[in-house]
mmCIF file of C-alpha atoms in Angstrom:
data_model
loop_
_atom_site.group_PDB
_atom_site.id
_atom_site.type_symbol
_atom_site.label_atom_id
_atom_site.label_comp_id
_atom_site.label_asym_id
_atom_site.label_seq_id
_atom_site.Cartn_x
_atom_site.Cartn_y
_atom_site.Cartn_z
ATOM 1 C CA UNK T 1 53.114 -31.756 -100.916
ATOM 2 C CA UNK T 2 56.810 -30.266 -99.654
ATOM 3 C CA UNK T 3 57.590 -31.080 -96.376
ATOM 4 C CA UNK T 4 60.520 -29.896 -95.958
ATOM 5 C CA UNK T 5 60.798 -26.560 -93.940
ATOM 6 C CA UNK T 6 61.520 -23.269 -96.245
ATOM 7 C CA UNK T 7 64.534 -21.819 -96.065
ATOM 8 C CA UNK T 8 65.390 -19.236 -93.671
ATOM 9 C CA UNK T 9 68.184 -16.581 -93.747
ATOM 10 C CA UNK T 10 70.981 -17.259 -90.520
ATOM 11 C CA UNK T 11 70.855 -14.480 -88.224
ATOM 12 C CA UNK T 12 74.370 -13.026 -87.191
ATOM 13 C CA UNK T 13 75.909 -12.586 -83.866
ATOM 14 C CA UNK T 14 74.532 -9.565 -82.719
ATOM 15 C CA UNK T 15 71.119 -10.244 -84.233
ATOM 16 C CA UNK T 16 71.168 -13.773 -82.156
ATOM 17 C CA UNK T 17 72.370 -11.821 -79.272
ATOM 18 C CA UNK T 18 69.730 -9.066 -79.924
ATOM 19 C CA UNK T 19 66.722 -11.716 -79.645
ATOM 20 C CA UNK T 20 67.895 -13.477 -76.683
ATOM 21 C CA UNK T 21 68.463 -9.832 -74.795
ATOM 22 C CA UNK T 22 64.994 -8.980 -75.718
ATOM 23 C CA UNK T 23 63.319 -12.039 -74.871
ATOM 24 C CA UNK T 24 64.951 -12.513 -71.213
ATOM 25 C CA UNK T 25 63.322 -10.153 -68.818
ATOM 26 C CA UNK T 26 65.051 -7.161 -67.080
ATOM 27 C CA UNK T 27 67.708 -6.721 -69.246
ATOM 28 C CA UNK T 28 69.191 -3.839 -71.673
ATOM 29 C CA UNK T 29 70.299 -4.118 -74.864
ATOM 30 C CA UNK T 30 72.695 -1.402 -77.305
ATOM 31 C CA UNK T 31 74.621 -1.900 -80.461
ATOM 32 C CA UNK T 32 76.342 0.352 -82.197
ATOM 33 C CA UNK T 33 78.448 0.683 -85.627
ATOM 34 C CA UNK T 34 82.489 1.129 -85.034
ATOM 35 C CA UNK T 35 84.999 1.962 -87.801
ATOM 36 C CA UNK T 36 87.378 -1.026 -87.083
ATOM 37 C CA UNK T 37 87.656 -3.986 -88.685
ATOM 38 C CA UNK T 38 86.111 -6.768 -86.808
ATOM 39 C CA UNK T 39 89.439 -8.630 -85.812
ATOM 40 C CA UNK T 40 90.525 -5.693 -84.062
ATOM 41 C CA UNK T 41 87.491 -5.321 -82.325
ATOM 42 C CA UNK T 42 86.710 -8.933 -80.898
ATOM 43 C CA UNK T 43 90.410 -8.957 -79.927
ATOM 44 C CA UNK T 44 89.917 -6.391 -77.372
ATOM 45 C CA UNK T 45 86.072 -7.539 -76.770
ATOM 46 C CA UNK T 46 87.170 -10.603 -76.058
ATOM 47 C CA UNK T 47 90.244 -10.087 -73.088
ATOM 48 C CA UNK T 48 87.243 -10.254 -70.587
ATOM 49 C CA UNK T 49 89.949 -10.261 -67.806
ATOM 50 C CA UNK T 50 90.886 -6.218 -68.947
ATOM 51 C CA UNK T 51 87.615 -5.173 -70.383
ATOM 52 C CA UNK T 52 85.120 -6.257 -68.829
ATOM 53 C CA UNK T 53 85.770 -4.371 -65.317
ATOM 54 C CA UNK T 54 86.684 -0.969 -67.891
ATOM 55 C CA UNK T 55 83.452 -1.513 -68.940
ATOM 56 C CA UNK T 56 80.725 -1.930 -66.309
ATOM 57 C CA UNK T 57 81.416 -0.540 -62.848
ATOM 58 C CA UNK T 58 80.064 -3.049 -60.660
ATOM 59 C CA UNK T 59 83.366 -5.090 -61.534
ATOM 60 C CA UNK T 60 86.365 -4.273 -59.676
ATOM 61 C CA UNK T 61 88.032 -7.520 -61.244
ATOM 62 C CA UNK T 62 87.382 -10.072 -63.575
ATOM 63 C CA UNK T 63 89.472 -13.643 -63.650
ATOM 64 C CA UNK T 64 89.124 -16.392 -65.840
ATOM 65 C CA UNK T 65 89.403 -19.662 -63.571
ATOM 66 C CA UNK T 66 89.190 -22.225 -66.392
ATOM 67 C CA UNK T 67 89.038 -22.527 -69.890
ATOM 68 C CA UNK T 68 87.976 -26.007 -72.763
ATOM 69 C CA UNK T 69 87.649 -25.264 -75.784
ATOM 70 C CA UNK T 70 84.973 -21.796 -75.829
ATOM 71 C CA UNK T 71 83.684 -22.940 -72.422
ATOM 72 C CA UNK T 72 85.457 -20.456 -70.002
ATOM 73 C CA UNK T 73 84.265 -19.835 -66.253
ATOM 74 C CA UNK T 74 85.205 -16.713 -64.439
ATOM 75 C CA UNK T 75 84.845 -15.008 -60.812
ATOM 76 C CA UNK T 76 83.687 -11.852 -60.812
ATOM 77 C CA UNK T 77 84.599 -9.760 -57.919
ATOM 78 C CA UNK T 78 82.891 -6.125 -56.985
ATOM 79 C CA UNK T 79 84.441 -3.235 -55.541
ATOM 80 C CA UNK T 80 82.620 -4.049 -52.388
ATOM 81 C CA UNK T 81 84.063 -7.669 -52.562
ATOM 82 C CA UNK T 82 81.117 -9.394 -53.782
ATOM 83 C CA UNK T 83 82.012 -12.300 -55.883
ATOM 84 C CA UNK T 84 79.823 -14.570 -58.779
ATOM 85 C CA UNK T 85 81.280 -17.181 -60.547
ATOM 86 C CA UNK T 86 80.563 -17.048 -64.659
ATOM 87 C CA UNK T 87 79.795 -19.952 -66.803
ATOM 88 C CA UNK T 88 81.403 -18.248 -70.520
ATOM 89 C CA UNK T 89 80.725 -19.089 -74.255
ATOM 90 C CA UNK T 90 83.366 -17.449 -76.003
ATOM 91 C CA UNK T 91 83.554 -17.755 -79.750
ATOM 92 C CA UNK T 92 85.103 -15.259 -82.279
ATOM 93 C CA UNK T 93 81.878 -12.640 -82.284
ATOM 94 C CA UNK T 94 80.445 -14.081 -79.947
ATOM 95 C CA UNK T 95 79.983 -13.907 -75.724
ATOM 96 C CA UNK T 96 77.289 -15.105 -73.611
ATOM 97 C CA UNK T 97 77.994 -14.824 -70.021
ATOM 98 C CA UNK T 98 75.511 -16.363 -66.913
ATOM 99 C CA UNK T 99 75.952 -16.200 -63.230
ATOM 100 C CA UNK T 100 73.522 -17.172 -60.912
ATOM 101 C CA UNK T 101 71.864 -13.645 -60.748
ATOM 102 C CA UNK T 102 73.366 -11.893 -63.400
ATOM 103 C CA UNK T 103 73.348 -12.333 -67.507
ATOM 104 C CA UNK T 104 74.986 -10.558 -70.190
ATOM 105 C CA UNK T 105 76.985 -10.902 -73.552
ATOM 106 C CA UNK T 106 78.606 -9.096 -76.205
ATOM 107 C CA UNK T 107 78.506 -9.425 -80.278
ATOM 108 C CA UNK T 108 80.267 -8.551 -83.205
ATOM 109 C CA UNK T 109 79.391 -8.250 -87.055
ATOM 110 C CA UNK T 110 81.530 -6.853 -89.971
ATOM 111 C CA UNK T 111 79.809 -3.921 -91.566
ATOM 112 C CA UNK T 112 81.220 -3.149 -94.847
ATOM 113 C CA UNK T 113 81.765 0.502 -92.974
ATOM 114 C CA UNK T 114 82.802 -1.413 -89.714
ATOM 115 C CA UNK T 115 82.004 -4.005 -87.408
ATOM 116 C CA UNK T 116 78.260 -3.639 -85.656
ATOM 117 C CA UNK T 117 79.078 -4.267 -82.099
ATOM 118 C CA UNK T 118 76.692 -5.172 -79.332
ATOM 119 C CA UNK T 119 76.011 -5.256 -75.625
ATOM 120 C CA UNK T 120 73.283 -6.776 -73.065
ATOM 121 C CA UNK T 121 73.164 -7.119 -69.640
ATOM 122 C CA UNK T 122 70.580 -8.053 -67.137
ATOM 123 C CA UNK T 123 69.361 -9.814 -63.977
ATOM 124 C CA UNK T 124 68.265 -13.344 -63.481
ATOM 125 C CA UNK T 125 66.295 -13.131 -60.430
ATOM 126 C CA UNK T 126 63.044 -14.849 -59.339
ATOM 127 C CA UNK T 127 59.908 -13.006 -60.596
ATOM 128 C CA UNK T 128 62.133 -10.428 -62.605
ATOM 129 C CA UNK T 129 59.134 -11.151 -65.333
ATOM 130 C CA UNK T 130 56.604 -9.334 -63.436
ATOM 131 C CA UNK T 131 59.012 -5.820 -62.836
ATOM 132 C CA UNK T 132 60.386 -5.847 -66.923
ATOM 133 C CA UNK T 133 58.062 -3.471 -67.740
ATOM 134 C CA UNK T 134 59.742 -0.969 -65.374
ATOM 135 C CA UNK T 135 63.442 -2.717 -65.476
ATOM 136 C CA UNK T 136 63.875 -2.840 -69.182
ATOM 137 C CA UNK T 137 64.205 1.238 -69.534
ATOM 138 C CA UNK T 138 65.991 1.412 -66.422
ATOM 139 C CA UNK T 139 69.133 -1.103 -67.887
ATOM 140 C CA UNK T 140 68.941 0.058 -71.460
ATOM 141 C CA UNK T 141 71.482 3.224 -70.224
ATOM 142 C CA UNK T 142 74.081 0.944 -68.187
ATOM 143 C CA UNK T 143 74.312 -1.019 -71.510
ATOM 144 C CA UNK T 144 74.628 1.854 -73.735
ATOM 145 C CA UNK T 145 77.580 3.279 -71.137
ATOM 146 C CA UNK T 146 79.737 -0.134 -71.230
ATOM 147 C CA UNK T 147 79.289 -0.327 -74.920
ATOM 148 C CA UNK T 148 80.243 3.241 -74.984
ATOM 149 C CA UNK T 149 83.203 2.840 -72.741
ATOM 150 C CA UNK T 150 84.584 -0.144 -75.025
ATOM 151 C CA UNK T 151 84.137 1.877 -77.994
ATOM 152 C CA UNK T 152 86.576 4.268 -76.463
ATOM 153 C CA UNK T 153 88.650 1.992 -75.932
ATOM 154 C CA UNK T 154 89.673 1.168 -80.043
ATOM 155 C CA UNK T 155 89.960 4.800 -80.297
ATOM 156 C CA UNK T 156 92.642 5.255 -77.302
ATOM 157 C CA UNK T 157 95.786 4.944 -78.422
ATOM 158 C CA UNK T 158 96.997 1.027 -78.021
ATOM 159 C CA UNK T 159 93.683 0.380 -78.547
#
């Protein structure tokens, strides 16, 4: 008898990313193919500081307050003035973001046309399990409009 475990193929980044999105409640999920090469992509993916407040409205500023290794934290602040701080993983192709209400995270793939790129965001709030059924279709189009907005980004010029 074997018993060692068979062999299973490695998901990528915005596979990973793609199971955690759908397994945490109240959150939306989009991905999308760009024609860039992945370097290019994650280099403006990853300058949270500029992007990240480009890309989803509720941010009027985003500041990185410490930083070991791929272990960043942030503060978030709103337009109204409302601030969370962020616990980061940042990794090339990979970002995972958690505050204490709000999760979210961005991957990256090379395509052999381009680099699959991906977005999630969502709440972390007590009971959030009970409303998914009527949350998840109401944050799948804020996701699609950030990753939309950061796509628009590589094609600006500078970008």
């Amino acid at each position: 008898m074997n018993d060692s475990w068979p062999v299973v193929a490695e998901l990528d980044a915005v596979r990973r990313l793609r199971v955690i999105a759908r397994s945490t409640p109240g959150t939306g999920f989009a991905q999308c193919v760009v024609d860039a090469p992945f370097d290019r992509v994650w280099g403006l993916v990853s300058d949270l500081e500029n992007q990240l407040p480009l890309m989803i409205t509720d941010i009027g500023s985003f500041t990185v307050t410490s930083a070991a290794g791929e272990r960043l934290e942030a503060l978030a602040r709103s337009p109204l003035g409302l601030r969370a701080r962020f616990d980061i993983v940042l990794r090339p192709g990979w970002c995972l973001m958690q505050s204490r209400f709000v999760l979210g995270g961005m991957a990256a793939a090379a395509e052999p046309d381009g680099t699959r790129l991906a977005f999630f965001g969502g709440l972390r709030l007590p009971g959030i399990r009970l409303a998914d059924p009527v949350l998840r279709p109401l944050m799948a189009p804020p996701a699609s409009r950030a990753l939309r907005r950061l796509t628009a980004r590589l094609d600006a010029p500078g970008g």
